[in-house]
Coordinates of C-alpha atoms in Angstrom, one line a residue:
X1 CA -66.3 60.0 77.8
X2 CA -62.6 60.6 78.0
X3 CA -61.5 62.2 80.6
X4 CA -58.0 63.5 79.0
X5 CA -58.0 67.2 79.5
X6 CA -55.8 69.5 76.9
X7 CA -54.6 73.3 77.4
X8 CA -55.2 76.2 74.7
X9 CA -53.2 79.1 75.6
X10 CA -53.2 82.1 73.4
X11 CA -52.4 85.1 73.1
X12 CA -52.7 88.4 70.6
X13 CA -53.2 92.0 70.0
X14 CA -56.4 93.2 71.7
X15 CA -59.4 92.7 69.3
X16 CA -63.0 92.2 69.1
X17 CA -63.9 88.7 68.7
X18 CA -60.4 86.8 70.7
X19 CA -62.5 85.3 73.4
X20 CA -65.0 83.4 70.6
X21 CA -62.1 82.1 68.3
X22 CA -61.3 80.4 71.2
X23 CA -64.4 78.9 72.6
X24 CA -66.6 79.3 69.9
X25 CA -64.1 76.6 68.2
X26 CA -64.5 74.4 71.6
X27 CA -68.2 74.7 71.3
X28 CA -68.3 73.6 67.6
X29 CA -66.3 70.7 68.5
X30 CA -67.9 69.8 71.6
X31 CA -65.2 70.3 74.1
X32 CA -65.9 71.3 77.4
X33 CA -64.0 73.8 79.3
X34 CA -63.5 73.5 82.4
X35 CA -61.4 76.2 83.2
X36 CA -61.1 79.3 81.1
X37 CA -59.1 82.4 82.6
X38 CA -58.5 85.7 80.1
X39 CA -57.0 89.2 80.9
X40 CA -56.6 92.2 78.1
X41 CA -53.5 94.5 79.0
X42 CA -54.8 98.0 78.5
X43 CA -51.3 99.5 79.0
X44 CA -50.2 97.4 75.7
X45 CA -53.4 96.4 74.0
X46 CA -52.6 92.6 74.3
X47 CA -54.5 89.5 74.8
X48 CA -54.2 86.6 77.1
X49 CA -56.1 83.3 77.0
X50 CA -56.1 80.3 78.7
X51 CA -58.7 77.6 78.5
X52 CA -58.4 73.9 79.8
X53 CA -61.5 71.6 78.5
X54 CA -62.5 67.9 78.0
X55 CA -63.5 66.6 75.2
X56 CA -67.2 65.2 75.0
X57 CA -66.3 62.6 72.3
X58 CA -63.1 61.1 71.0
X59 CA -60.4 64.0 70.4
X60 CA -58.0 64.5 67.2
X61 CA -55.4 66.6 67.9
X62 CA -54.2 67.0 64.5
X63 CA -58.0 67.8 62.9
X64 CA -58.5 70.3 66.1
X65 CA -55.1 72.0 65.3
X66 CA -56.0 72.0 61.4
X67 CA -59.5 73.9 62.8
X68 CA -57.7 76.5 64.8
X69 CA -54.9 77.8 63.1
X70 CA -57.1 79.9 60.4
X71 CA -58.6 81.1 63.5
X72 CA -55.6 81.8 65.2
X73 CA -54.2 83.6 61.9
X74 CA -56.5 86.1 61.6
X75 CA -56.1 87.1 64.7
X76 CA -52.1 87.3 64.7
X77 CA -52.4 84.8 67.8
X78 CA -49.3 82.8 69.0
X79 CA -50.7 79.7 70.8
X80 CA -50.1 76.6 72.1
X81 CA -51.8 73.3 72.7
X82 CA -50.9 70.7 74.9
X83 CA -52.4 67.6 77.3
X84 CA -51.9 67.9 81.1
X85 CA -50.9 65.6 82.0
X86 CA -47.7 65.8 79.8
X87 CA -44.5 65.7 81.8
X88 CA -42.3 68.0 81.3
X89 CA -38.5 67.3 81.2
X90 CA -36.9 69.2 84.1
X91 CA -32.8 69.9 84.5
X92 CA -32.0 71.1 88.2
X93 CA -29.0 72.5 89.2
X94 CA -27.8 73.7 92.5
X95 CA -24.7 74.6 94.1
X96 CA -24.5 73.4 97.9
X97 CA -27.4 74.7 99.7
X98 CA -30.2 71.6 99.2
X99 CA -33.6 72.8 100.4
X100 CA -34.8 74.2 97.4
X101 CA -33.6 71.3 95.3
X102 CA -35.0 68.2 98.3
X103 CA -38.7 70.6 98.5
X104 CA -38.7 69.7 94.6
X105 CA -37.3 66.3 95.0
X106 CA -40.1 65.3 97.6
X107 CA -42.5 67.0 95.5
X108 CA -41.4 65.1 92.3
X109 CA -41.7 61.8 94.2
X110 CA -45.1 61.8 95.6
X111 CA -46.1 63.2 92.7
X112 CA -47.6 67.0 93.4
X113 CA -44.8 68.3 90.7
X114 CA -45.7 65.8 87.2
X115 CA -42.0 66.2 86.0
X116 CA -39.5 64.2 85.1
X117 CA -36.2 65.2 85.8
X118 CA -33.5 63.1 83.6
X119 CA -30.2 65.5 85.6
X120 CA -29.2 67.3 88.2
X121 CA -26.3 69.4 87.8
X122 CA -24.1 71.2 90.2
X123 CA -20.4 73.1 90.2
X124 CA -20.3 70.9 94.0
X125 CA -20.2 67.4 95.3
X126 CA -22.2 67.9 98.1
X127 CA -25.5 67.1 96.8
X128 CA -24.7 64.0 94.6
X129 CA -26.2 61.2 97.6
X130 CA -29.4 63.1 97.6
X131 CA -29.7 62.7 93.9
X132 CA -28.6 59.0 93.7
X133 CA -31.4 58.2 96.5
X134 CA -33.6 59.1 93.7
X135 CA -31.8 57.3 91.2
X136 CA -31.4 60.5 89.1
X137 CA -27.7 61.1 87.3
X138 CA -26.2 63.7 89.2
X139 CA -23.0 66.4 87.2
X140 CA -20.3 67.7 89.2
X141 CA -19.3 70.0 86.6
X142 CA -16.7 72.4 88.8
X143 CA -16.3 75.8 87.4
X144 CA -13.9 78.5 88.1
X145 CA -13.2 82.4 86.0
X146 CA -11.1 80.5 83.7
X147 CA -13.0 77.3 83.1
X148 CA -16.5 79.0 82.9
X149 CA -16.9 79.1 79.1
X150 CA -16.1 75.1 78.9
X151 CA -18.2 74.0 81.8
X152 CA -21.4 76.1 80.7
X153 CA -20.4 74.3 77.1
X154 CA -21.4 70.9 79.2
X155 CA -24.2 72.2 80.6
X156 CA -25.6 73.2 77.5
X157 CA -24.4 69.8 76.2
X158 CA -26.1 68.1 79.1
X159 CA -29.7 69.8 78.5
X160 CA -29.7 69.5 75.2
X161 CA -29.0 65.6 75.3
X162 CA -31.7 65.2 77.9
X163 CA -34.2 67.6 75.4
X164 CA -34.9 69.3 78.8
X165 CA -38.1 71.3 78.5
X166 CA -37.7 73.6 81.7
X167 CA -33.8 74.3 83.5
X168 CA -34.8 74.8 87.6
X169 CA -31.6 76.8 89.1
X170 CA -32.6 75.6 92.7
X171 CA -29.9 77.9 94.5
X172 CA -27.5 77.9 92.0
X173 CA -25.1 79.9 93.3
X174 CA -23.1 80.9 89.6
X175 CA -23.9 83.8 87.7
X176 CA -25.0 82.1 84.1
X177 CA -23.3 84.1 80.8
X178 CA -24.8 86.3 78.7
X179 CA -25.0 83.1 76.1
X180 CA -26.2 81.1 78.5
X181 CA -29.2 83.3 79.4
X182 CA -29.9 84.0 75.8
X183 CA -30.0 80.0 75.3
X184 CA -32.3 79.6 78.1
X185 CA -34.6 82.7 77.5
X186 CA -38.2 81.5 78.5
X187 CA -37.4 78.0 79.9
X188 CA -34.9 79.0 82.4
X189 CA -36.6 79.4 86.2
X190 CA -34.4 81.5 89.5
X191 CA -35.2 81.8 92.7
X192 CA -33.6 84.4 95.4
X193 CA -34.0 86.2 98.1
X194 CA -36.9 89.2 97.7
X195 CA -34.8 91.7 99.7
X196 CA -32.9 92.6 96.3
X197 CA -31.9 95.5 95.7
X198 CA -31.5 95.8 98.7
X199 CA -29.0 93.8 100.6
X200 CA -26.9 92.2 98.2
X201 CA -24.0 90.2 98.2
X202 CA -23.2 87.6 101.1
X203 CA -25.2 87.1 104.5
X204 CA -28.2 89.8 102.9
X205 CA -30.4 88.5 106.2
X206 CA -27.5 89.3 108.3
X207 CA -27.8 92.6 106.3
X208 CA -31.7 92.8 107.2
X209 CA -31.5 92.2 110.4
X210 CA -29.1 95.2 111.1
X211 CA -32.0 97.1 109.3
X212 CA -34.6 96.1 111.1
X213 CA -36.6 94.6 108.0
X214 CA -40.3 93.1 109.1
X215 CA -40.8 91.5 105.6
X216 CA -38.7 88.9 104.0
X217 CA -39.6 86.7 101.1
X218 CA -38.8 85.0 97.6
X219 CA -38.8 85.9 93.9
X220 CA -39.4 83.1 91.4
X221 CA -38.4 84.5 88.0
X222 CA -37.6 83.5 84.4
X223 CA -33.7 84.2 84.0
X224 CA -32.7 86.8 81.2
X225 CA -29.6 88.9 80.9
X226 CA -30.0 91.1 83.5
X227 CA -28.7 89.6 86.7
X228 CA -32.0 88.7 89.2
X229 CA -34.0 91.0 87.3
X230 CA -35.7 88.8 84.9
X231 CA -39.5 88.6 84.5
X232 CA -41.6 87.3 87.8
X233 CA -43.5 84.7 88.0
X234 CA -44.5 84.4 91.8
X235 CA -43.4 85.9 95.0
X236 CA -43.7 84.8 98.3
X237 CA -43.8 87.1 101.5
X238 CA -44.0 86.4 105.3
X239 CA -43.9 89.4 108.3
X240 CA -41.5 89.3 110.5
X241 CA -40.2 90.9 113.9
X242 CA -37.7 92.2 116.8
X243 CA -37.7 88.4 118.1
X244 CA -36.5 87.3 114.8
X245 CA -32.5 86.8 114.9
X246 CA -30.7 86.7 111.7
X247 CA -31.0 82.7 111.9
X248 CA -34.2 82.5 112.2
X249 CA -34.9 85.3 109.1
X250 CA -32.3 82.9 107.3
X251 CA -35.3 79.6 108.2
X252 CA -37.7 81.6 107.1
X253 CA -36.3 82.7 103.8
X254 CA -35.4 79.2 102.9
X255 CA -39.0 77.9 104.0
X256 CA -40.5 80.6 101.4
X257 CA -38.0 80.2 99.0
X258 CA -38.7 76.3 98.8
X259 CA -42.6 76.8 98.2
X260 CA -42.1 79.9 96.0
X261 CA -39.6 77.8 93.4
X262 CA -42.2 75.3 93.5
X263 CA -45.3 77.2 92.5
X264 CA -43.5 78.9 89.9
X265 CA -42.5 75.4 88.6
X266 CA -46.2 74.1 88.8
X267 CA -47.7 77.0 87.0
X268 CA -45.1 77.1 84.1
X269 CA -46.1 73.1 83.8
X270 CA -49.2 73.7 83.6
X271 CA -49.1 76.8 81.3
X272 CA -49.9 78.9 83.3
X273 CA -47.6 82.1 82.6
X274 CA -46.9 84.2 79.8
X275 CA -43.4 85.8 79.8
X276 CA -44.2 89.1 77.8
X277 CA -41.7 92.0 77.4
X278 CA -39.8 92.6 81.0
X279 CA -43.0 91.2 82.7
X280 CA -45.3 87.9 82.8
X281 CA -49.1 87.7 83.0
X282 CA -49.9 84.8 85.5
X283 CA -52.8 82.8 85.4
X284 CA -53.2 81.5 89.2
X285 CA -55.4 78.7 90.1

């Protein structure tokens, strides 16, 4: 029996019958699914599926896709099928604050994140021993007002050469163009600060301390045109108190912001999410 498991994500207008042309296909061809998760949004009559299953006998890919698509047709269902254990080609880039790119690093090398990650790219220096410890070609692509329209013309140049499947902006501390977000729409990962709106700008826990804040956390969201406001894919919250300086809100917003970039990463891997509209439907595990 192998034990290869694949990932069938779908999703279409709400309809009777959506849950069987899934698995009733699965059951014909004697896969067995291990994990199936499903939600129908009410608010826009729309369907989400995602099953993960093992075949019981020797798998074609090509005859199962051949099998489905009719299915998938009458349905109006966009969908997707892919192995898990596929690694995903990962761009990273990062300005000059590392803890979000090393918690990914580390992840990468003991092998919790299944990525591959063929560049990092940064408008900074700083960061460039960090990436050759881990033998991984590092970009110092400067940028300033005037040179932004070239440099983001070698970052484009840069993922597209690597085929990058997923862009990671690990603190990246540049506000992408309107081109640039269009190009990236759906592969494209943030990370920032939850305070927002709140408390923007420079020092924001500085900001929330003065304010007394007893939450802070992290937003990990797909990037789209509108600055930080793109759809969410996880957040990550801790309390807080009086005791807590604005150093110590800053440690704790870069301890959540580490494991929140990384769970958003893990579950767009494993096809988990489904960016749809302004919003995303999660699948958690």
């Amino acid at each position: 029996m192998s034990e290869q498991h694949w990932i069938l994500t779908a999703h279409c207008p709400s309809r009777l019958g959506t849950v069987d042309a899934v698995t009733g296909l699965l059951y014909q061809q004697e896969q067995y699914i291990d994990d199936l998760q499903s939600f129908d949004d009410r608010s826009h009559q729309h369907f989400f599926i995602r099953a993960q299953f093992r075949p019981e006998k020797q798998f074609d890919e090509e005859s199962f896709r051949t099998a489905f698509a009719p299915r998938a047709e009458k349905f109006g269902m966009e969908w997707s099928l892919t192995p898990s254990n596929l690694k995903f080609k990962v761009v990273i880039m990062v300005s000059k604050f590392d803890h979000c790119l090393n918690d990914l690093l580390y992840r990468y090398r003991i092998g919790q994140l299944p990525i591959e990650i063929p560049a990092i790219i940064s408008n900074h220096p700083d960061l460039k021993p960090l990436a050759d410890w881990h033998n991984i070609p590092y970009f110092h692509l400067p940028i300033t007002a005037e040179t932004k329209p070239q440099q983001e013309a070698e970052v484009w140049k840069i993922i597209c050469e690597n085929n990058a499947d997923l862009v990671v902006l690990a603190r990246y501390m540049q506000v992408l163009s309107e081109d640039m977000c269009e190009k990236l729409s759906g592969k494209a990962i943030n990370i920032h600060h939850s305070l927002l709106p709140g408390f923007k700008g420079a020092r924001p826990y500085h900001q929330a301390y003065e304010k007394g804040v007893k939450l802070v956390g992290a937003t990990a969201h797909y990037v789209n045109t509108d600055l930080d406001e793109g759809p969410i894919i996880t957040q990550g919250i801790e309390p807080v108190d009086h005791t807590y300086y604005p150093e110590d809100l800053t440690a704790k917003g870069r301890d959540i912001e580490c494991v929140t970039l990384a769970r958003a990463v893990q579950y767009h891997i494993e096809r988990r999410v489904f960016p749809y509209g302004n919003r995303c439907v999660v699948f958690s595990d």
